[in-house]
Coordinates of C-alpha atoms in Angstrom, one line a residue:
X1412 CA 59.3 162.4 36.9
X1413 CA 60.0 159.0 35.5
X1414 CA 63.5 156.7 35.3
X1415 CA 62.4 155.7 31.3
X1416 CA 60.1 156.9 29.3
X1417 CA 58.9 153.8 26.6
X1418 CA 56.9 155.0 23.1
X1419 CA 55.4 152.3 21.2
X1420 CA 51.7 150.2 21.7
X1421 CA 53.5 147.0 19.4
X1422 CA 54.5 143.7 21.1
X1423 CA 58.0 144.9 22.0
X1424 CA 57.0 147.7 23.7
X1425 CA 54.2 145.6 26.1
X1426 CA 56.9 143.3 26.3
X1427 CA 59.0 146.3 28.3
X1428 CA 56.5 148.0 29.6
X1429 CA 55.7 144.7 31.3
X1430 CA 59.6 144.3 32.6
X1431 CA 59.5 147.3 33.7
X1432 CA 56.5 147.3 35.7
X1433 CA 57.5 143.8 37.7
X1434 CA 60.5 145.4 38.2
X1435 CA 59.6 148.5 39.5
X1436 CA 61.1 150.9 37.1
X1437 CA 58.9 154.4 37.3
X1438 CA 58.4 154.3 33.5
X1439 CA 56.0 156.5 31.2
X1440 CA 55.0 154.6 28.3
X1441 CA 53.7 156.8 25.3
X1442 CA 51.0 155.8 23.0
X1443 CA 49.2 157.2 20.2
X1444 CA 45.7 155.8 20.5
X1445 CA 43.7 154.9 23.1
X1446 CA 43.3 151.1 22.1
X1447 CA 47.1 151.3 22.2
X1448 CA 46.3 152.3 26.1
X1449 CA 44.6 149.6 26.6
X1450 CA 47.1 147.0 26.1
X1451 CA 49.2 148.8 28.0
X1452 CA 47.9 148.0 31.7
X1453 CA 49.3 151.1 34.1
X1454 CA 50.9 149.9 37.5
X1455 CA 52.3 151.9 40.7
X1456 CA 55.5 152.2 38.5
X1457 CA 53.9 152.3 34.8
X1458 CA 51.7 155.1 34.0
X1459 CA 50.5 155.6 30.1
X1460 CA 50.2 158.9 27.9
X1461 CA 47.8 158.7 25.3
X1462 CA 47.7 160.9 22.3
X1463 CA 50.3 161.5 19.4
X1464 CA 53.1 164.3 19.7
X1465 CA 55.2 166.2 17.3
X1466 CA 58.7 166.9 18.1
X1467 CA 58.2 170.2 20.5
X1468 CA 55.5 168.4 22.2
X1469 CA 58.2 165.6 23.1
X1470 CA 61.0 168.4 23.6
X1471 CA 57.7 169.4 26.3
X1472 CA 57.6 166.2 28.0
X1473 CA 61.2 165.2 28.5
X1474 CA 61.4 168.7 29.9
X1475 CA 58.8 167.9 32.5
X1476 CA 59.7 164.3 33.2
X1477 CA 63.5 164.1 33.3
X1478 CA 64.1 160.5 32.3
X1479 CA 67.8 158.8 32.5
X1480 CA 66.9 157.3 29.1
X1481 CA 64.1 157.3 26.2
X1482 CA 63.4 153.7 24.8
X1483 CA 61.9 153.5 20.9
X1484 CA 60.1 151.0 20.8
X1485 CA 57.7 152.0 17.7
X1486 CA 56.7 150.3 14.6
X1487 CA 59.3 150.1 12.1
X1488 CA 57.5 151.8 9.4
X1489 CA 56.3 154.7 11.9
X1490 CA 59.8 156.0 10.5
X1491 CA 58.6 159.8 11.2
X1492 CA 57.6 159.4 14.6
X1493 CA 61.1 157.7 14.9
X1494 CA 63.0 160.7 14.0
X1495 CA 60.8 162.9 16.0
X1496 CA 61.9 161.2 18.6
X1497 CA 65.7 161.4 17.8
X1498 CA 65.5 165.2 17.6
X1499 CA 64.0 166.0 20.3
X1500 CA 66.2 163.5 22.9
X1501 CA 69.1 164.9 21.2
X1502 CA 67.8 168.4 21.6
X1503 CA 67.4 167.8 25.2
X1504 CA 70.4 165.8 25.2
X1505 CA 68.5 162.7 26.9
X1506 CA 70.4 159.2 26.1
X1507 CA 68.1 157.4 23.1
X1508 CA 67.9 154.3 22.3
X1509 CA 66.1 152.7 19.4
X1510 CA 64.5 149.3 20.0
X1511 CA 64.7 147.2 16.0
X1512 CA 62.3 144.3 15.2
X1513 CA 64.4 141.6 13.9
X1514 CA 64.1 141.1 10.0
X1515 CA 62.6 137.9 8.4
X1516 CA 63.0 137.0 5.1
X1517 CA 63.5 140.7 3.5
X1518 CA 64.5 140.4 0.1
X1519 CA 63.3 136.9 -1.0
X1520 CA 62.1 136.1 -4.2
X1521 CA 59.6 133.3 -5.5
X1522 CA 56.9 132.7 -7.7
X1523 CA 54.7 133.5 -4.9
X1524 CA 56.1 137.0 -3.2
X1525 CA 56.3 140.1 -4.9
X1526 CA 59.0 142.6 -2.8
X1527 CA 57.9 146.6 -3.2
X1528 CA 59.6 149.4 -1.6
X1529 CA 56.2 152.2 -1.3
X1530 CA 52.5 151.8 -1.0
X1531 CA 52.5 153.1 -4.4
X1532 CA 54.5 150.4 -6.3
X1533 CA 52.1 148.0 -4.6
X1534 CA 49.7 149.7 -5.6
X1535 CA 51.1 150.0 -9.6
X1536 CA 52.0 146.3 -9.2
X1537 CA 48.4 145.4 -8.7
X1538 CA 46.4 147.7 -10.8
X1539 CA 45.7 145.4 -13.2
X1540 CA 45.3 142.5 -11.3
X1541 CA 41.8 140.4 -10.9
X1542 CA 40.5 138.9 -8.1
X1543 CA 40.4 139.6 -5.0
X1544 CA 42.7 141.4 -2.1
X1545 CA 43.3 140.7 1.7
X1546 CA 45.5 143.8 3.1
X1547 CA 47.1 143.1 6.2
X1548 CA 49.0 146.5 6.6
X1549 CA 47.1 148.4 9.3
X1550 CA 45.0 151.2 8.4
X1551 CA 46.9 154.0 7.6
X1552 CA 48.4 152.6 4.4
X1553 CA 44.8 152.3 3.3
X1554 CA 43.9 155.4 1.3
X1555 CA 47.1 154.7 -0.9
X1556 CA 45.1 151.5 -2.5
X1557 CA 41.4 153.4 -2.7
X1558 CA 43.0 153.8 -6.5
X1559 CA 42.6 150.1 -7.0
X1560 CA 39.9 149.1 -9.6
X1561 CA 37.0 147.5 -7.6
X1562 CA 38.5 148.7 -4.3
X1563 CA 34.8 149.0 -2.8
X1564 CA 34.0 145.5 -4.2
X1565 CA 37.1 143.1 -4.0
X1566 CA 39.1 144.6 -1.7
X1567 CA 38.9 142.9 2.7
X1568 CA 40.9 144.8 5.3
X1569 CA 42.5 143.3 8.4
X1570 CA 42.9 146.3 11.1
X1571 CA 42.8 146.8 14.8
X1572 CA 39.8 146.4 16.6
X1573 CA 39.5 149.8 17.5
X1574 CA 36.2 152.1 16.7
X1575 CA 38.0 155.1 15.3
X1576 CA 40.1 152.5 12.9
X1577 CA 36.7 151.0 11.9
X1578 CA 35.2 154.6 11.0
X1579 CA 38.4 155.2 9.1
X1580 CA 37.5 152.0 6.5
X1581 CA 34.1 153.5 6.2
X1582 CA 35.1 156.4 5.2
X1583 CA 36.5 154.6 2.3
X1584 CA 34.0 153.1 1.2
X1585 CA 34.5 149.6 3.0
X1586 CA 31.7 147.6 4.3
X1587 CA 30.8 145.5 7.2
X1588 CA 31.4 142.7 5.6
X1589 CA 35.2 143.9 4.2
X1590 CA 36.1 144.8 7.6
X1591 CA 38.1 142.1 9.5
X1592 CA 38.8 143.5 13.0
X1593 CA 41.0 141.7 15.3
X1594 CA 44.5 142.0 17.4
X1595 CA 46.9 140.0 15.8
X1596 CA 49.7 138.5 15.5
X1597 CA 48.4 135.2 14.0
X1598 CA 48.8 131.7 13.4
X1599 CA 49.3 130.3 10.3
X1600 CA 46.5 128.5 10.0
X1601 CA 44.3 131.7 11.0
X1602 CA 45.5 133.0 8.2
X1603 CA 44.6 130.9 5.6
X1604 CA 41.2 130.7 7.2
X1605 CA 40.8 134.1 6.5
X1606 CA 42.6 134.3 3.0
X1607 CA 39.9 131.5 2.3
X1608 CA 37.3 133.3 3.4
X1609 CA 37.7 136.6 1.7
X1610 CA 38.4 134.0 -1.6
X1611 CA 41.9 136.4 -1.7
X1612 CA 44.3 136.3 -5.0
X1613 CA 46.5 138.5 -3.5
X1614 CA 47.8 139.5 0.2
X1615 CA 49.2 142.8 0.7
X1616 CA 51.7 142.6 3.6
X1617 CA 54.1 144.6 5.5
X1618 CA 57.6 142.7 6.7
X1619 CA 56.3 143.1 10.2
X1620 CA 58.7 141.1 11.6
X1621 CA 58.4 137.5 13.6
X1622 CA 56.6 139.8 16.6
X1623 CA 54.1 141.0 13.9
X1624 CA 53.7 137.5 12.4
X1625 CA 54.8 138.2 9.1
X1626 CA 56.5 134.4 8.8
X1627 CA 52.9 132.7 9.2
X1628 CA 51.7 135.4 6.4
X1629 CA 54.1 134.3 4.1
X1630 CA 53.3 130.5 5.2
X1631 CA 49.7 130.8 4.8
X1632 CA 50.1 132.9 1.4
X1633 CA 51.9 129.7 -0.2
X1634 CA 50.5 127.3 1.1
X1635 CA 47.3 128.2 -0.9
X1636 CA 48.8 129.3 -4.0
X1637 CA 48.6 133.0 -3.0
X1638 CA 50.6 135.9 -3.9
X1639 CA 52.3 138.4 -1.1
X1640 CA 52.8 141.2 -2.1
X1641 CA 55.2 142.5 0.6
X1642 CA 55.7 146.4 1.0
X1643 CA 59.8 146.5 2.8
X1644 CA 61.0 148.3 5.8
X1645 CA 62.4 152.0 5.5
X1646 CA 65.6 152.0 6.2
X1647 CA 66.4 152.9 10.0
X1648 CA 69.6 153.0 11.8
X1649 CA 70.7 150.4 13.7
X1650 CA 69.0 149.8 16.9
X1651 CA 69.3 147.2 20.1
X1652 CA 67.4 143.8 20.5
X1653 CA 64.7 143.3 22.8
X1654 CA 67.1 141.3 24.9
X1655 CA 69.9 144.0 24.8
X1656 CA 67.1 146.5 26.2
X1657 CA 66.5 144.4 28.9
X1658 CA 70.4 144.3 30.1
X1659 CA 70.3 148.3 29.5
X1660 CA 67.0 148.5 31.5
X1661 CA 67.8 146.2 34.3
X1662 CA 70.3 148.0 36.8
X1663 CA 67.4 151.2 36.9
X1664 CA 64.4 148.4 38.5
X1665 CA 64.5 146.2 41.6
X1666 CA 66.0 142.9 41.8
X1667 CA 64.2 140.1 41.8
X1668 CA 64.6 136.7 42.3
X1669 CA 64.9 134.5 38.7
X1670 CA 63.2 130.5 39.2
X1671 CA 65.5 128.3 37.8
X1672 CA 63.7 124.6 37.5
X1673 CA 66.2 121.7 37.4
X1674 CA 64.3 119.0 34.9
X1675 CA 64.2 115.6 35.1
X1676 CA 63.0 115.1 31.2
X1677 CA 63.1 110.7 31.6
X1678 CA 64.6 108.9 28.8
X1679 CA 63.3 109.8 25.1
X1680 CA 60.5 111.1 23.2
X1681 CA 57.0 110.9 25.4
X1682 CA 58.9 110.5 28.6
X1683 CA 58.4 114.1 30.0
X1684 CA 55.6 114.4 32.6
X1685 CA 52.8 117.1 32.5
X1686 CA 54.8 119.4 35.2
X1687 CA 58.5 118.8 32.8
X1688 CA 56.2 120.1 30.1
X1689 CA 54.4 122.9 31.9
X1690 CA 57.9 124.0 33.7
X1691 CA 59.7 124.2 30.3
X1692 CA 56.7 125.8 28.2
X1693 CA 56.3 128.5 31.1
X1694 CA 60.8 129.2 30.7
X1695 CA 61.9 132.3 28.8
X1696 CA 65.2 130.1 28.4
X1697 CA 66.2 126.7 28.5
X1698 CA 69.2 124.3 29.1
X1699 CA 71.3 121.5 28.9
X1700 CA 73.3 119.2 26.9
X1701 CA 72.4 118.8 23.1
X1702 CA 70.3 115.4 22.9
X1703 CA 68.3 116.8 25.9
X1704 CA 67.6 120.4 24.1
X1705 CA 66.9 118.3 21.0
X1706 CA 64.4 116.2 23.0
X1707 CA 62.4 119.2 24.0
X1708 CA 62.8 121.6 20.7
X1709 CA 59.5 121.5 20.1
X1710 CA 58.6 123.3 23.5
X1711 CA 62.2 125.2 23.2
X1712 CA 60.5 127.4 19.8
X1713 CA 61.4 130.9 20.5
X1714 CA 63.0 130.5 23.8
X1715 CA 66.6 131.7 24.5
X1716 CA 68.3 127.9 24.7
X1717 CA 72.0 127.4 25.9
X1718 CA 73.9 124.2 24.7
X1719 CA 76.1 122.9 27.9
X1720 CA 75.8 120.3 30.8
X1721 CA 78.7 122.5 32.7
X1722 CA 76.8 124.2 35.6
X1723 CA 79.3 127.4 35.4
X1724 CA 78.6 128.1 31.9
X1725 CA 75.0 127.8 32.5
X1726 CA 75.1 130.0 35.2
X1727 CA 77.3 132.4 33.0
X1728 CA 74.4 132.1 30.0
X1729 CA 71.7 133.3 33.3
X1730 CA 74.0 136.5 34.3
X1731 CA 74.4 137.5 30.4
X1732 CA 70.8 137.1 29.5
X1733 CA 68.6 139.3 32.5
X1734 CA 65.6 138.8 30.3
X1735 CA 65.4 135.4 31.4
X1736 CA 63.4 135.5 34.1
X1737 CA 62.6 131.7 34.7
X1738 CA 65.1 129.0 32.8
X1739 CA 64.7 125.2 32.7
X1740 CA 67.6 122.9 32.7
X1741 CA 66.8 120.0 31.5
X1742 CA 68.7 116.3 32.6
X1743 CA 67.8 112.8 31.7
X1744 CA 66.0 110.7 33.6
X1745 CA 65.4 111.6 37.1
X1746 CA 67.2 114.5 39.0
X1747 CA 67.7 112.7 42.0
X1748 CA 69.2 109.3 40.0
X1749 CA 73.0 110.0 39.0
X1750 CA 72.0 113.3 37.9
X1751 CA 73.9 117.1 37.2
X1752 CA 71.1 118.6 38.6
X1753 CA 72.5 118.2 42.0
X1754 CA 75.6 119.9 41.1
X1755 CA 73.8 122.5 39.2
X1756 CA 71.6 122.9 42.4
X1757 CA 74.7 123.2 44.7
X1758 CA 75.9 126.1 42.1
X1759 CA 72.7 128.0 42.2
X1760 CA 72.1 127.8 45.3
X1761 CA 75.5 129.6 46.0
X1762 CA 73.9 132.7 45.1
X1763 CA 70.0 132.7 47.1
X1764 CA 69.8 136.3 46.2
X1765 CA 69.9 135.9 42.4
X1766 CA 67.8 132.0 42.2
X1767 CA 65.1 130.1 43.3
X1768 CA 65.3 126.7 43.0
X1769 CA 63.2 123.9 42.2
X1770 CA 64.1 120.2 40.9
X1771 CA 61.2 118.6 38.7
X1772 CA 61.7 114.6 39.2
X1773 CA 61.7 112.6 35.5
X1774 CA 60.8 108.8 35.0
X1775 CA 64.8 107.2 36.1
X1776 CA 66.4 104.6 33.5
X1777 CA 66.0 102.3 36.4
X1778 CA 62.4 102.8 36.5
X1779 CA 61.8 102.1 33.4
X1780 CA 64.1 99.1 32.6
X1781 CA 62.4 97.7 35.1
X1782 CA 58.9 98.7 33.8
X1783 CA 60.1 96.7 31.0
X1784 CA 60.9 93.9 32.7
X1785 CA 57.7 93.4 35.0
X1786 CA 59.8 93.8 38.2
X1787 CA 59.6 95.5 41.2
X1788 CA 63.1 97.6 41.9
X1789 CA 62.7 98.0 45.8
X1790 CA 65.6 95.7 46.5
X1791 CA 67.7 96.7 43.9
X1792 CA 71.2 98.5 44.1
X1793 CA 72.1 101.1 41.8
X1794 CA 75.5 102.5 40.6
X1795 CA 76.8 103.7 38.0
X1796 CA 79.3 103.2 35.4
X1797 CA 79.0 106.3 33.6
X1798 CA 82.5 109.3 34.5
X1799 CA 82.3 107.0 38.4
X1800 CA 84.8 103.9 39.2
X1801 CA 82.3 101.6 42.2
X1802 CA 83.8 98.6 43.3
X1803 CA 81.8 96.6 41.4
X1804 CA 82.9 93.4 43.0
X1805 CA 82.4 94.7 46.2
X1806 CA 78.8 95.5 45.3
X1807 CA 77.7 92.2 43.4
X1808 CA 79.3 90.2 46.3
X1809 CA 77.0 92.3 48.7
X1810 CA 73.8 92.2 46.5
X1811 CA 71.5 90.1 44.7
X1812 CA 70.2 92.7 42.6
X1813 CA 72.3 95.1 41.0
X1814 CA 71.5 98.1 38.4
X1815 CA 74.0 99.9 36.5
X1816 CA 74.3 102.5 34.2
X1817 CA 76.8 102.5 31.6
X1818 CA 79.0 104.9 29.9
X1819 CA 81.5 104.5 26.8
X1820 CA 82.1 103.1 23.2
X1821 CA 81.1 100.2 24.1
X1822 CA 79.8 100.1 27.4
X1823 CA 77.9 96.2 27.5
X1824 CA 81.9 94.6 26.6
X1825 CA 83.6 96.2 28.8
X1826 CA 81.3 95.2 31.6
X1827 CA 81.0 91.7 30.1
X1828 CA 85.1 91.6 31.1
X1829 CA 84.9 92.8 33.7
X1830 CA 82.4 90.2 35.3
X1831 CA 84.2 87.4 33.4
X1832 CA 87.7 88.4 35.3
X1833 CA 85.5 88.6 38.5
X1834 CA 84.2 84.9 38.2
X1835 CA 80.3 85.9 38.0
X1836 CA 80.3 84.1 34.9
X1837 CA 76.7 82.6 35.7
X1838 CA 75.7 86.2 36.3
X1839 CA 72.1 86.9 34.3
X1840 CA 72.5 90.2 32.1
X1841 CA 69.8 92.3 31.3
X1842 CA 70.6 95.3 29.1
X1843 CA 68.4 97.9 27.9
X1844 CA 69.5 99.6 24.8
X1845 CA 68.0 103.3 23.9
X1846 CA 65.2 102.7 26.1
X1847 CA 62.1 104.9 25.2
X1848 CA 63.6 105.6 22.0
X1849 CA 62.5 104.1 18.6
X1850 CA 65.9 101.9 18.2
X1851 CA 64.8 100.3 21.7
X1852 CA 66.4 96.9 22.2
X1853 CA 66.2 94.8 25.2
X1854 CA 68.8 91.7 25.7
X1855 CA 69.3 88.8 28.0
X1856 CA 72.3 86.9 28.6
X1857 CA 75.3 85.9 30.3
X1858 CA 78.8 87.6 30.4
X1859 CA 80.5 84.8 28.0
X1860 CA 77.2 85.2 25.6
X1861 CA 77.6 88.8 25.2
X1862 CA 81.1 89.8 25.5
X1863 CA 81.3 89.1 21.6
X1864 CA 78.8 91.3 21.1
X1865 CA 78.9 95.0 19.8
X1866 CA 75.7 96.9 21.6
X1867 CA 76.0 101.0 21.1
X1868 CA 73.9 103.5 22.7
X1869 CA 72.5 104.7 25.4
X1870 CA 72.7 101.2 27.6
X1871 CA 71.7 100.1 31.6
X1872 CA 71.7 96.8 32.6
X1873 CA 70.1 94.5 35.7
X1874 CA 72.2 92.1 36.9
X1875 CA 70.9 89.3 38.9
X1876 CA 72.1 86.4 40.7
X1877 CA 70.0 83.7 42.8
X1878 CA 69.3 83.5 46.2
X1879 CA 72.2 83.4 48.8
X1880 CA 74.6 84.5 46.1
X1881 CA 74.2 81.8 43.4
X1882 CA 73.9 82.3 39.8
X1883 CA 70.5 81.6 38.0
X1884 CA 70.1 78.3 36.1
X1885 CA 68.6 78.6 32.7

């Protein structure tokens, strides 16, 4: 007897087969072929059935195995083996639930993608068409095209790498050297390698989906001038997102522990050190205020991504989304320098049954003003400016050195008053202006030399005075 029983080999059903094995949900996942079994790697709570069913032979199993819910997670155009499936968990009155790829792009037009509803009208569309054919639609569709003029001659395949599946072509009249077999999804750039190699006119497509890589199809098709000829979905019912499966799935497993890493990602672009990078490539989800997600958005690609600073509606976004298993919230600078991480840690760690914690340290604005500057920072005193109210006074009178970060409009003439009304006058200013950006600016003065000026951005200053309290000359 299992909790779930999972049919489908494709990417979203590994995907839950996987969940469900780290958490420990006694699952059956159902495949038709046995290279579909071997993606599918059984565990002490995963077990694998190989071999397709019709609808009593399902009505069969759900009699012997008893599940609390039957997960669809087939291909979307494996429309038949869908509705066996419906009958025979409504027969049996087992909850079902149907598992949809999202949709991308379905119903475009261009001068470079022809839309067809049936194997046939592709077929019709390019029956008198020259040149040759790349068919990326999975074997079974093939004996629709063997009509094609030349179909022994100009037509490549690109199938599963799976003996029977390779027979099957042969049978058809395919050779060797027409026979591309290899587990996709791919890249964009595999593509076109292989649309230049077959010397294609034409690629014959299903809209697989972003899990099937149908967008780097598409890509790969224009970008050489191709045509895609793209055979539609049938039309389905509406079903649940990998995500939402995950929620339904999760109270039936064991609870585990999520990592949540707190990020220190430094200042801007090339600032993030190898472990930021690794710890943010390795999340299923990521954090933080905008500029910092917008910092990252290149590692972020396909990751879940929450939009807030506020520790309570991050922690909110975690609970909603149990498919996140490991998140990264990402801070500027350091995590330990005037940071949110610590608040954020103090809010996690509220709840040591749910998280594990880790903070990832990031180069500190201090650091790398004083990079800049050629200066050691071992006797300097930071504060900040930014949402805090020091006694700035009280500092400066107390220090030599002092390093501040600012916060407001106009951050550099405020502070500029502020030391003028205080009588350090003499005071030397350093302020660094959008450091590590492209718009960096670094400027030297006094308080009278400045205050007139208008410096935006993300600003820090030193502040230094001479020995025993006195101002620097010159």
């Amino acid at each position: 007897m299992c909790r779930v029983i999972l049919f489908g080999g494709t990417g979203e059903g590994r995907f839950l087969a996987d969940y469900c094995s780290r958490h420990e949900i006694p699952t059956l996942v159902c495949v038709a072929s046995g290279y579909g079994a071997d993606l599918v790697p059984e565990s002490g709570s995963v077990k694998v059935h190989t071999g397709a069913m019709d609808e009593e032979e399902m009505e069969a199993l759900l009699d012997r195995q008893k599940p609390t819910v039957v997960v669809d997670a087939t291909h979307p155009y494996a429309s038949l083996v869908t509705e066996n499936i419906r009958q025979a968990c409504r027969h049996r009155c087992v909850p079902y639930v149907r598992v949809s790829r999202e949709k991308e792009g379905e119903g475009k037009t261009g001068a470079g993608t022809v839309w067809v509803d049936t194997a046939s009208e592709a077929l019709s569309y390019l029956a008198d068409k020259e040149g040759n054919i790349l068919f990326a639609t999975g074997s079974r569709t093939l004996p629709c095209f063997v009509g094609i003029p030349g179909f022994r001659e100009r037509v490549f395949v690109r199938v599963l790498p799976d003996e029977e599946v390779i027979r099957q072509c042969k049978s058809l009249g395919l050779s060797g050297r027409q026979i591309i077999a290899m587990q996709g999804p791919f890249s964009a750039e595999m593509n076109r390698a292989m649309l230049k190699m077959t010397e294609a006119r034409y690629l014959v497509t299903k809209e697989s989906g972003r899990a099937g890589g149908f967008p780097e199809k598409l890509e790969a098709a224009a970008c050489l001038g191709i045509t895609a000829v793209v055979i539609g979905r049938p039309k389905e019912r509406e079903g649940i997102g990998l995500e939402e499966a995950v929620r339904l799935l999760a109270p039936l497993g064991r609870h585990l522990r999520r990592r949540v890493f707190l990020v220190g990602i430094g200042g801007g672009p090339g600032q993030l050190t190898q472990e930021a990078e690794s710890c943010i490539r390795q999340a299923d989800g990521v954090a933080g205020a905008r500029r910092m997600v917008e910092s990252a958005s290149q590692l972020c690609a396909g990751k879940a991504v929450k939009v807030s600073y506020k520790p309570e509606e991050i922690l909110g976004w975690l609970r909603e989304n149990p498919q996140i298993e490991q998140a990264a919230v990402l801070y500027s600078g350091d995590t330990g320098f005037y940071s949110g991480a610590k608040v954020m840690a103090e809010c996690l760690n509220r709840y040591p049954e749910d998280y594990q914690v880790s903070m990832v340290p990031g180069i500190s604005t201090m650091s790398l003003l004083c990079a800049r500057l050629m200066t050691g920072w071992e006797d300097i005193c930071p504060a900040s400016l930014h949402g805090r109210n020091p006694d700035l006074k009280k500092i400066l009178q107390g220090h030599r050195r002092v390093f501040l970060l600012l916060g407001g409009e106009n951050p550099v003439e405020e502070l500029c008053k502020t030391l003028l009304a205080y009588g350090f006058d003499q005071i030397r200013m350093t302020v660094g202006v959008s450091l590590s950006y492209p718009e960096e600016t670094v400027i030297t003065g006094r308080p009278g030399e400045l205050v007139g000026q208008e410096i935006h951005g993300l600003c820090a200053v030193l502040l230094e005075q001479g020995e025993g309290g006195t101002c620097y000359e010159g």
